[in-house]
mmCIF file of N, CA and C in Angstrom:
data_model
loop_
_atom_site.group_PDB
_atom_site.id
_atom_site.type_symbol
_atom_site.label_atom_id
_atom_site.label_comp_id
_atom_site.label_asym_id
_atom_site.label_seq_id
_atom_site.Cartn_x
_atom_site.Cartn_y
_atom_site.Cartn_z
ATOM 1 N N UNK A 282 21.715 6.459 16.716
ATOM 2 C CA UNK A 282 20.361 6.221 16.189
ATOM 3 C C UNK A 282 19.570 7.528 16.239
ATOM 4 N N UNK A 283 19.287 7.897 14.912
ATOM 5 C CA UNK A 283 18.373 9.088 14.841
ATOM 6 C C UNK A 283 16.863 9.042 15.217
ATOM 7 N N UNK A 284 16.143 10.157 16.003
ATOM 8 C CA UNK A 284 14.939 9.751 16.388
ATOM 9 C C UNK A 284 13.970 10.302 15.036
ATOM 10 N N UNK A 285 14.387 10.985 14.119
ATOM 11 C CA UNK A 285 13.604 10.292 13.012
ATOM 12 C C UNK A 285 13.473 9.172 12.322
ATOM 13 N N UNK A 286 14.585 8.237 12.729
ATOM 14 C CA UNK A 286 14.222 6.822 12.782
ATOM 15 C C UNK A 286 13.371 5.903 13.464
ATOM 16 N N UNK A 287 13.901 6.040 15.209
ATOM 17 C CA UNK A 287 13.279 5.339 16.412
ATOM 18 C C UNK A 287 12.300 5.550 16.145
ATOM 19 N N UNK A 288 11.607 6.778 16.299
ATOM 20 C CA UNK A 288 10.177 7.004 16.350
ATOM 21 C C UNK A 288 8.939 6.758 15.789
ATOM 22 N N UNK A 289 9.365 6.538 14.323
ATOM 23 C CA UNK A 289 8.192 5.421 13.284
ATOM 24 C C UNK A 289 8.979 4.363 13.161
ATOM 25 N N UNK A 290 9.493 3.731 13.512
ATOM 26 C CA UNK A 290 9.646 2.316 14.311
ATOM 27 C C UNK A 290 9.216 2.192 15.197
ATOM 28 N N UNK A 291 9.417 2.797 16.174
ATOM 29 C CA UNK A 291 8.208 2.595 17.852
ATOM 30 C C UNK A 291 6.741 2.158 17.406
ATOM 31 N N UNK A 292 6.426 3.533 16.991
ATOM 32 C CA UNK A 292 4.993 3.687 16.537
ATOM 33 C C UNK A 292 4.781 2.566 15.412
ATOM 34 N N UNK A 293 5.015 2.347 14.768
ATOM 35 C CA UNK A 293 4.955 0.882 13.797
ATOM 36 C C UNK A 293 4.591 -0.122 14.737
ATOM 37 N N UNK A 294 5.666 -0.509 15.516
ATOM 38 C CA UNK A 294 4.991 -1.474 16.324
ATOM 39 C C UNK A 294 4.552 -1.460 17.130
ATOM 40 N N UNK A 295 3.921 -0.014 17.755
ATOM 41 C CA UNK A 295 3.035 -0.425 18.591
ATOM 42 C C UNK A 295 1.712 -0.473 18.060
ATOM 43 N N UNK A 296 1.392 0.132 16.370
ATOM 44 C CA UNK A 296 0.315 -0.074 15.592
ATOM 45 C C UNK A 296 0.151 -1.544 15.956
ATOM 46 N N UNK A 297 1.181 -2.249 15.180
ATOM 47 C CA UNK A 297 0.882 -3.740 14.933
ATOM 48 C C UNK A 297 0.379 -4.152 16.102
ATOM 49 N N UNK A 298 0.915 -4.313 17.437
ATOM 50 C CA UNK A 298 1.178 -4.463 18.608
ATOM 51 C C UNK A 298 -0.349 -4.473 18.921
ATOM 52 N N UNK A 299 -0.930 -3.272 18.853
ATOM 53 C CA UNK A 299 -2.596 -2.844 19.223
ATOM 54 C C UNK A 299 -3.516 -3.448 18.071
ATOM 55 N N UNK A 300 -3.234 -3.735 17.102
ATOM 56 C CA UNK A 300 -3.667 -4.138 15.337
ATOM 57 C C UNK A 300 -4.409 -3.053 15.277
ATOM 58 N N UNK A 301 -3.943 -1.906 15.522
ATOM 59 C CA UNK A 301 -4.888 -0.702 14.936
ATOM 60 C C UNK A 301 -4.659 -0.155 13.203
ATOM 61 N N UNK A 302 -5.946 -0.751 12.968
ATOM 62 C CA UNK A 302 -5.791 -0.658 11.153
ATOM 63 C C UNK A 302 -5.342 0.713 10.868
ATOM 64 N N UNK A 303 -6.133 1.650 11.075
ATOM 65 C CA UNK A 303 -5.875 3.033 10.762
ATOM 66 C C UNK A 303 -4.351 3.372 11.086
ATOM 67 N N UNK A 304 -3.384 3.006 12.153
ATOM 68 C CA UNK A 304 -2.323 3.726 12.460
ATOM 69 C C UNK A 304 -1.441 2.763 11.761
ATOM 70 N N UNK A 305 -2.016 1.344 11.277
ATOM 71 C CA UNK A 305 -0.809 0.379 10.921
ATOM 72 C C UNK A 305 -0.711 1.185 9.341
ATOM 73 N N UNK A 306 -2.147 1.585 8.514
ATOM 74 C CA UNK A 306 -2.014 1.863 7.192
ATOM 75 C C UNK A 306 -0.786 3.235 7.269
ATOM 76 N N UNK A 307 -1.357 3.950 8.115
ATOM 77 C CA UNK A 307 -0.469 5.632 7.871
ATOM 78 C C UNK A 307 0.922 5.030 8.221
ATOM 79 N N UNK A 308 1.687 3.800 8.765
ATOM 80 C CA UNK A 308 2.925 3.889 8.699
ATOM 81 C C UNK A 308 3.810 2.932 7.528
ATOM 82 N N UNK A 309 2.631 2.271 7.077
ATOM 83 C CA UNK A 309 2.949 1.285 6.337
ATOM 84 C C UNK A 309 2.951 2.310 4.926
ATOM 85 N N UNK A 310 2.681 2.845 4.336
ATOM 86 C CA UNK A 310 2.275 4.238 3.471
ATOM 87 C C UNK A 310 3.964 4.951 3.539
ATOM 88 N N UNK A 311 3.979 5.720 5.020
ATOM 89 C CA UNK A 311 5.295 5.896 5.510
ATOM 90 C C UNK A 311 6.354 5.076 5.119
ATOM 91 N N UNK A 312 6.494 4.031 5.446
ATOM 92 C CA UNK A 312 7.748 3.286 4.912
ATOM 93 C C UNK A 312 7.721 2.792 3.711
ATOM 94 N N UNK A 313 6.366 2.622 2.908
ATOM 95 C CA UNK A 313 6.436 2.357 1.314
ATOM 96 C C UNK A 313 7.242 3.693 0.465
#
């Protein structure tokens, strides 16, 4: 598992996790 993978996966959910709008948009952007 590459950690340019893990790592905006982590952070993804810990956006969701916190419902922080601002960090959920910049990863959701990211994976679009």
């Amino acid at each position: 598992c590459s950690i340019g993978v893990a790592l905006p996966v982590y952070s993804t959910f810990k956006a969701i996790e916190k419902n922080d709008q601002k960090e959920k948009e910049k990863w959701l952007c990211y994976w679009a």
